[in-house]
XYZ file of C-alpha atoms in Angstrom:
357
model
C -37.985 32.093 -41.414
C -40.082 33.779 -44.623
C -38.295 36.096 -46.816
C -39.260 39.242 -44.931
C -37.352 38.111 -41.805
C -34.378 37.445 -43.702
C -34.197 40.883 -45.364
C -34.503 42.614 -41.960
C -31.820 40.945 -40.409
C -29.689 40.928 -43.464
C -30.401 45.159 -43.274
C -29.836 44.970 -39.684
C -26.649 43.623 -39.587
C -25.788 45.752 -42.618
C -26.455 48.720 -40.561
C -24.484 47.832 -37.498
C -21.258 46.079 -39.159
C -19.554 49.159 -37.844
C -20.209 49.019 -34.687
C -17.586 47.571 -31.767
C -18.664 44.738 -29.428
C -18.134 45.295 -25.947
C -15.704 43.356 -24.104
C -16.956 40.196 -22.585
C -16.447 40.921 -18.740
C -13.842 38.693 -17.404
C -15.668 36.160 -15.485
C -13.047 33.707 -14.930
C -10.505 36.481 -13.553
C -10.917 35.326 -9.738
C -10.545 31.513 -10.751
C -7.323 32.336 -12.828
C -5.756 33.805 -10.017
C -6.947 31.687 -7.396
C -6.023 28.449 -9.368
C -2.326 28.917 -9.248
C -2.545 28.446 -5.619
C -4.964 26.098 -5.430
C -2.646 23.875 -7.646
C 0.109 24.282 -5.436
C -1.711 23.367 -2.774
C -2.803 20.252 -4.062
C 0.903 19.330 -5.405
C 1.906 20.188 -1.534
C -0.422 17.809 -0.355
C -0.096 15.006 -2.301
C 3.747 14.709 -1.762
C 3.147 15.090 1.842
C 0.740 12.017 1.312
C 3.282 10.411 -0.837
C 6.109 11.049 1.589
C 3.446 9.885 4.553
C 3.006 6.829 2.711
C 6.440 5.882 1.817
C 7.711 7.213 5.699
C 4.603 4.605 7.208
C 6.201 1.400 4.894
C 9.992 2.364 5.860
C 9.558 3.212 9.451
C 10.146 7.037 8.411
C 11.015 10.081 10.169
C 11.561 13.863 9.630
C 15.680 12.292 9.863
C 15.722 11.517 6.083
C 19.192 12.690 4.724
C 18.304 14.888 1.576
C 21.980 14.114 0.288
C 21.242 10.421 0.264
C 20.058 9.363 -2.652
C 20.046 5.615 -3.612
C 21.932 4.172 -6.233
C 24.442 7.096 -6.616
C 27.260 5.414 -4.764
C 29.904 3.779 -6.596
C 29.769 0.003 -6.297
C 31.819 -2.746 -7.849
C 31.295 -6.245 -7.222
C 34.158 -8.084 -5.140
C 36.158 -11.238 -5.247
C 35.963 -13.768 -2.597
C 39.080 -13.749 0.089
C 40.885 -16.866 0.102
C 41.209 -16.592 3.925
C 38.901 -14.013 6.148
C 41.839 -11.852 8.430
C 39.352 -8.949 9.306
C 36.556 -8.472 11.209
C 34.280 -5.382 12.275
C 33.207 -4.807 15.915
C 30.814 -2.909 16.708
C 30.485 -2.099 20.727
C 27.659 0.034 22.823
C 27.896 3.611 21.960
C 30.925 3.881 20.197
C 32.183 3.936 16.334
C 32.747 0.425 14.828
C 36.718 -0.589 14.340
C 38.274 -2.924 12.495
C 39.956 -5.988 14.530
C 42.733 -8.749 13.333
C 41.158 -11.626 13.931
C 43.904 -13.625 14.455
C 45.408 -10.946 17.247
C 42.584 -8.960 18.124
C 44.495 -6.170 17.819
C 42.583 -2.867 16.290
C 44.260 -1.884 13.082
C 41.758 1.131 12.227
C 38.602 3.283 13.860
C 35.399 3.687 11.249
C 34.275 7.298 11.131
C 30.425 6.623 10.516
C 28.628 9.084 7.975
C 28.695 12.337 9.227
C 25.721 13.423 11.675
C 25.043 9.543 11.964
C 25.934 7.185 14.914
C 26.445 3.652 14.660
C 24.068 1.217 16.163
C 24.785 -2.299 18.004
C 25.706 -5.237 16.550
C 22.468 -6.314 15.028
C 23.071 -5.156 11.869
C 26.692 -6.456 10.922
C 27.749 -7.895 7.492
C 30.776 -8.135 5.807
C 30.937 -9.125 2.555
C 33.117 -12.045 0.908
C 35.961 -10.175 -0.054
C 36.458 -9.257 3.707
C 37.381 -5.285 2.962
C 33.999 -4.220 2.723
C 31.756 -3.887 5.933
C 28.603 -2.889 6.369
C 26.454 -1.295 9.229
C 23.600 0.480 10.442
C 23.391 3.742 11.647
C 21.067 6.217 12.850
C 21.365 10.175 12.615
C 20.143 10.479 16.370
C 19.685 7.785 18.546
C 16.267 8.124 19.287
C 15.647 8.182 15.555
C 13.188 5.776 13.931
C 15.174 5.863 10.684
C 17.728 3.662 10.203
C 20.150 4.102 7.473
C 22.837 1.613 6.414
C 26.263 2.544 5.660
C 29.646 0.924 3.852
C 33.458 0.892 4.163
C 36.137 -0.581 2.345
C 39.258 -1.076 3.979
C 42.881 -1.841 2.214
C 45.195 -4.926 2.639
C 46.362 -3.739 5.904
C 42.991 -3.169 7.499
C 42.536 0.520 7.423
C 39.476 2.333 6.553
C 40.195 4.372 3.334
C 38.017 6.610 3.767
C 34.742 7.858 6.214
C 32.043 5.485 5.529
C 29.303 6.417 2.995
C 25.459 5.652 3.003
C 24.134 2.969 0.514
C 20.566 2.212 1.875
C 17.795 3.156 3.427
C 16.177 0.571 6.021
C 13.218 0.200 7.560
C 12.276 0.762 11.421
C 13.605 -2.266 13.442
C 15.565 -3.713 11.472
C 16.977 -7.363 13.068
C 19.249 -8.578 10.151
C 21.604 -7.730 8.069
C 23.618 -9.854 4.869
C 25.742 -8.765 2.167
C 25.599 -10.521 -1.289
C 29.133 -12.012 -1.952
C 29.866 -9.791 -4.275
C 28.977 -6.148 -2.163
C 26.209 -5.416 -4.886
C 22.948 -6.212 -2.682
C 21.493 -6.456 0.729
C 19.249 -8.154 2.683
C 17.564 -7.154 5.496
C 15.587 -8.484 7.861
C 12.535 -6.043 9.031
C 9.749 -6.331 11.689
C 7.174 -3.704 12.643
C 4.151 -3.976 14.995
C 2.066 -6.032 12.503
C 4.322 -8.070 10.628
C 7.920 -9.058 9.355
C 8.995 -8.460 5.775
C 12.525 -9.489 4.165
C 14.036 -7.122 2.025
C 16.462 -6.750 -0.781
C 18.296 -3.776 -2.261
C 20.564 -3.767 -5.508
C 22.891 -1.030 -4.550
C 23.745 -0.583 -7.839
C 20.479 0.725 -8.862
C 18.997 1.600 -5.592
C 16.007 -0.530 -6.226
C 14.512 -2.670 -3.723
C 11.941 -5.825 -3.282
C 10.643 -6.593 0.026
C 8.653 -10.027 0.452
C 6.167 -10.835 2.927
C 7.217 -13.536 6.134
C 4.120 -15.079 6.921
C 4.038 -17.154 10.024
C 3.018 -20.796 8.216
C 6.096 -20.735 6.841
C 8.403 -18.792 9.118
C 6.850 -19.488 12.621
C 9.733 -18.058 14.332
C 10.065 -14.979 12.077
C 13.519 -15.177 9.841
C 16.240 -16.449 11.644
C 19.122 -16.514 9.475
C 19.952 -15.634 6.228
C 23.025 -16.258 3.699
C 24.077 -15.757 -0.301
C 24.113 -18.975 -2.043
C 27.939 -18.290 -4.902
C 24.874 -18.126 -7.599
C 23.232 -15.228 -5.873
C 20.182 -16.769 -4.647
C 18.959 -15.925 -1.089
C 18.859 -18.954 1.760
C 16.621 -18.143 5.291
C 15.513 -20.665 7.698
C 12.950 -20.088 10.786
C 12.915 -23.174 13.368
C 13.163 -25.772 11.012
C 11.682 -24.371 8.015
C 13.391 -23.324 5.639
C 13.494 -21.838 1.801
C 15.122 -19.869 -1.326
C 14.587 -16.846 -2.535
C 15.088 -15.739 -6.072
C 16.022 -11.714 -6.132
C 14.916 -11.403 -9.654
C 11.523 -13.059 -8.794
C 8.194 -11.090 -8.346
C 7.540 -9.700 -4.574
C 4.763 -12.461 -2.424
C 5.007 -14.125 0.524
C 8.054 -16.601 1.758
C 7.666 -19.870 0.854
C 9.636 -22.994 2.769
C 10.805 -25.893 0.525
C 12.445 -28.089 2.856
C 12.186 -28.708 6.946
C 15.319 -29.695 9.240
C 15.313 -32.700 11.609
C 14.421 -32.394 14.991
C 17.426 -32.654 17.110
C 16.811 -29.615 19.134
C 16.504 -25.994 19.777
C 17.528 -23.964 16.834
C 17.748 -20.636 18.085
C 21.602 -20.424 17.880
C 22.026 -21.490 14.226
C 23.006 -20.152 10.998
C 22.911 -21.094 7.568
C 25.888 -21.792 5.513
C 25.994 -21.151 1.655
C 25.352 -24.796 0.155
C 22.407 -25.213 2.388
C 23.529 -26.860 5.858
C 22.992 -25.685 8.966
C 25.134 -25.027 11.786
C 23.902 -24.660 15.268
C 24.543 -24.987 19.326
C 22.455 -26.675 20.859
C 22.338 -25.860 25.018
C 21.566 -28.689 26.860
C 21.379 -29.681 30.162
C 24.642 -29.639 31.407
C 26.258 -29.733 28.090
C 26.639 -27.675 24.882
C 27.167 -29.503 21.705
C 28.409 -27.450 18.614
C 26.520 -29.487 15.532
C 26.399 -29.137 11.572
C 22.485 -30.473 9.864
C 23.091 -31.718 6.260
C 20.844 -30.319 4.273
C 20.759 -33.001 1.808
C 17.300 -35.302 2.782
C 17.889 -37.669 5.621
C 21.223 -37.015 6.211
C 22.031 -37.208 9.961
C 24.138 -34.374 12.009
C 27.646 -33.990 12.711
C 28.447 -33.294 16.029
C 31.830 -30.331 16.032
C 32.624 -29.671 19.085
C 30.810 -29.897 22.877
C 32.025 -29.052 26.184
C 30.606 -28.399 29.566
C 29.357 -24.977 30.396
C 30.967 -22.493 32.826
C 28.211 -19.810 32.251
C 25.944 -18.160 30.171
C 28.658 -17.054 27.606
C 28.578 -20.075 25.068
C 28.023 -20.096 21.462
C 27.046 -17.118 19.483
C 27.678 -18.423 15.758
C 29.691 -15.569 13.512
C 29.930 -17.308 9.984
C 32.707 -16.414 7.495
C 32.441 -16.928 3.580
C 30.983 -20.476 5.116
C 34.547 -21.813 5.375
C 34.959 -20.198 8.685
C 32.575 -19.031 12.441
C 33.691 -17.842 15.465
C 31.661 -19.136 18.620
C 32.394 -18.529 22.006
C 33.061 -21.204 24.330
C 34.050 -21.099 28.107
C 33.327 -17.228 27.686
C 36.350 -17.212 25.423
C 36.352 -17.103 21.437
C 36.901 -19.964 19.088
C 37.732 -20.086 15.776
C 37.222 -23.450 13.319
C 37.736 -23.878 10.274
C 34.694 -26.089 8.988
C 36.149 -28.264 6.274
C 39.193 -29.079 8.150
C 37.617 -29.229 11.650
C 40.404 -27.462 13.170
C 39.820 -24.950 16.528
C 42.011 -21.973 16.713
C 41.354 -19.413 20.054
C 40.889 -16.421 18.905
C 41.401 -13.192 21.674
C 38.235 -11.476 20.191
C 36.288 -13.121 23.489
C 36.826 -12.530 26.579
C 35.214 -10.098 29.020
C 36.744 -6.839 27.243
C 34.415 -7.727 24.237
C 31.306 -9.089 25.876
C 28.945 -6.855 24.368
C 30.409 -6.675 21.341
C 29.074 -7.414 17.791
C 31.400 -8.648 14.883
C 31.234 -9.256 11.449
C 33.763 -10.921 9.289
């Protein structure tokens, strides 16, 4: 630009200093108001996707209690009983109760979570204090969404209080075990694809779930039990493993494999490893206990001839104690001492009923 040019605009701008620019017209006024919207919109969508999502992994429904939220309950760990007295039953289509198990007499009725009904006894765990019980439960019963509840009872038996919701489980759920010490769960899951095993810390309301693939679970998890450190025992057929809580989600891994000496379908682990089972023969039913130190042979319990189909069903206490049935009627033995007690908790009265002790 020469000098000319510059004293031009110089006088131009000199000249017209005074004058007002016009307002810029407001080309962005349809996008601000359309924007809050679209915004909204988006935020509405993507926590329908996340709830979607999260629904698809837990076997979700529209039944998700909007007062529930996990890791708001109280919990406290428990002590160990010295001697299991209680037990929870759980029959078809009504509330659970709490039994004697030395009398079978019913020393209190459950009230479930209000709105929620109580499911069968799949999903029955008591934990090693015997006062506090665990179930599922289900806000309508053709609900996918299962919900798990607690309730402590006092010295006498007696609920003290309706029973509260502590987790949320996923859609077909098959097991259920309480740490020792009331704090965690595990549950055993399967949907149409695959079988997961799952562990909440109540305390936080946190959960890990680990993946059950079928080279080292071939039967899908069978049984499951606390070890007194915490650690997490499961066994499929005869594989079996340990789970860590604290360790890092993957797949199941089996350490270890049982002897052959049967069917293991009617089994269940016991806290320091060993395996308890009943093996149906022909004509004969033998009650056994599988070391599960390396080569050690089986113990053989109890056996007996069967009158029917009603024979065995293992119900494992603290891993002191199990109930099985035998002759249709209910046995109790103490496993270090070996000794058989009959307990009135069998019998045709309680046929389809679930317990928990």
């Amino acid at each position: 630009m020469n000098d000319l040019e510059t004293r031009l605009r110089r006088a131009f701008e000199a000249g017209t200093a005074h004058v007002q620019t016009p307002p810029e017209p407001d080309w962005t006024h349809r996008t601000r108001r359309a924007y809050p919207i679209l915004a909204t919109m988006a935020a509405i969508a993507a926590t329908v996707a996340i709830l979607l999502t999260v629904n698809h992994i837990w076997g979700g429904s529209s039944d998700t209690d909007p007062t529930f939220a996990p890791g708001t309950v109280a919990v406290s760990p428990v002590r160990p009983a010295t001697t299991p007295t209680f037990a929870i039953r759980q029959e078809i289509k009504s509330p659970p109760t709490i039994v004697d198990v030395a009398t079978g007499r019913v020393l209190g009725n459950v009230e479930t979570p209000k709105g929620y009904n109580a499911l069968y006894s799949e999903s029955l765990t008591a934990a090693a204090d015997n006062r506090t019980f665990f179930f599922s439960v289900r806000k309508k019963l053709n609900s996918p969404r299962y919900m798990v509840a607690r309730v402590h009872v006092d010295e006498r038996g007696r609920p003290d209080g309706r029973a509260v919701l502590v987790a949320t489980a996923p859609m077909r759920l098959n097991g259920l075990s309480a740490s020792p010490d009331a704090t965690k769960l595990a549950m055993s899951v399967t949907n149409d694809q695959s079988e997961t095993l799952t562990i909440w810390d109540l305390s936080t309301g946190g959960h890990k779930t680990w993946d059950v693939p079928p080279s080292a679970a071939p039967n899908g998890v069978e049984s499951v039990v606390w070890t007194p450190g915490g650690s997490l025992l499961w066994a499929s057929g005869r594989s079996a493993g340990k789970l860590d809580p604290e360790s890092a989600p993957g797949p199941l891994h089996a350490d270890r494999t049982f002897p052959n000496v049967g069917d293991l379908t009617d089994s269940e682990l016991l806290p320091n490893g060993d395996r308890i089972a009943v093996l149906h023969e022909e004509g004969n039913v033998r009650f056994i206990r599988i070391s599960s130190r390396p080569g050690a042979s089986m113990r053989v319990l109890d056996h007996w001839v069967p009158e029917g189909d009603d024979e065995g069903g293992l119900i494992v206490s603290g891993g002191r104690y199990v109930l099985y049935l035998r002759h249709g009627q209910m046995v109790r033995m103490d496993l270090t001492t070996h000794t058989r007690t009959p307990s009135p908790l069998g019998g045709p009265d309680n046929k389809m009923a679930g317990y928990a002790w």
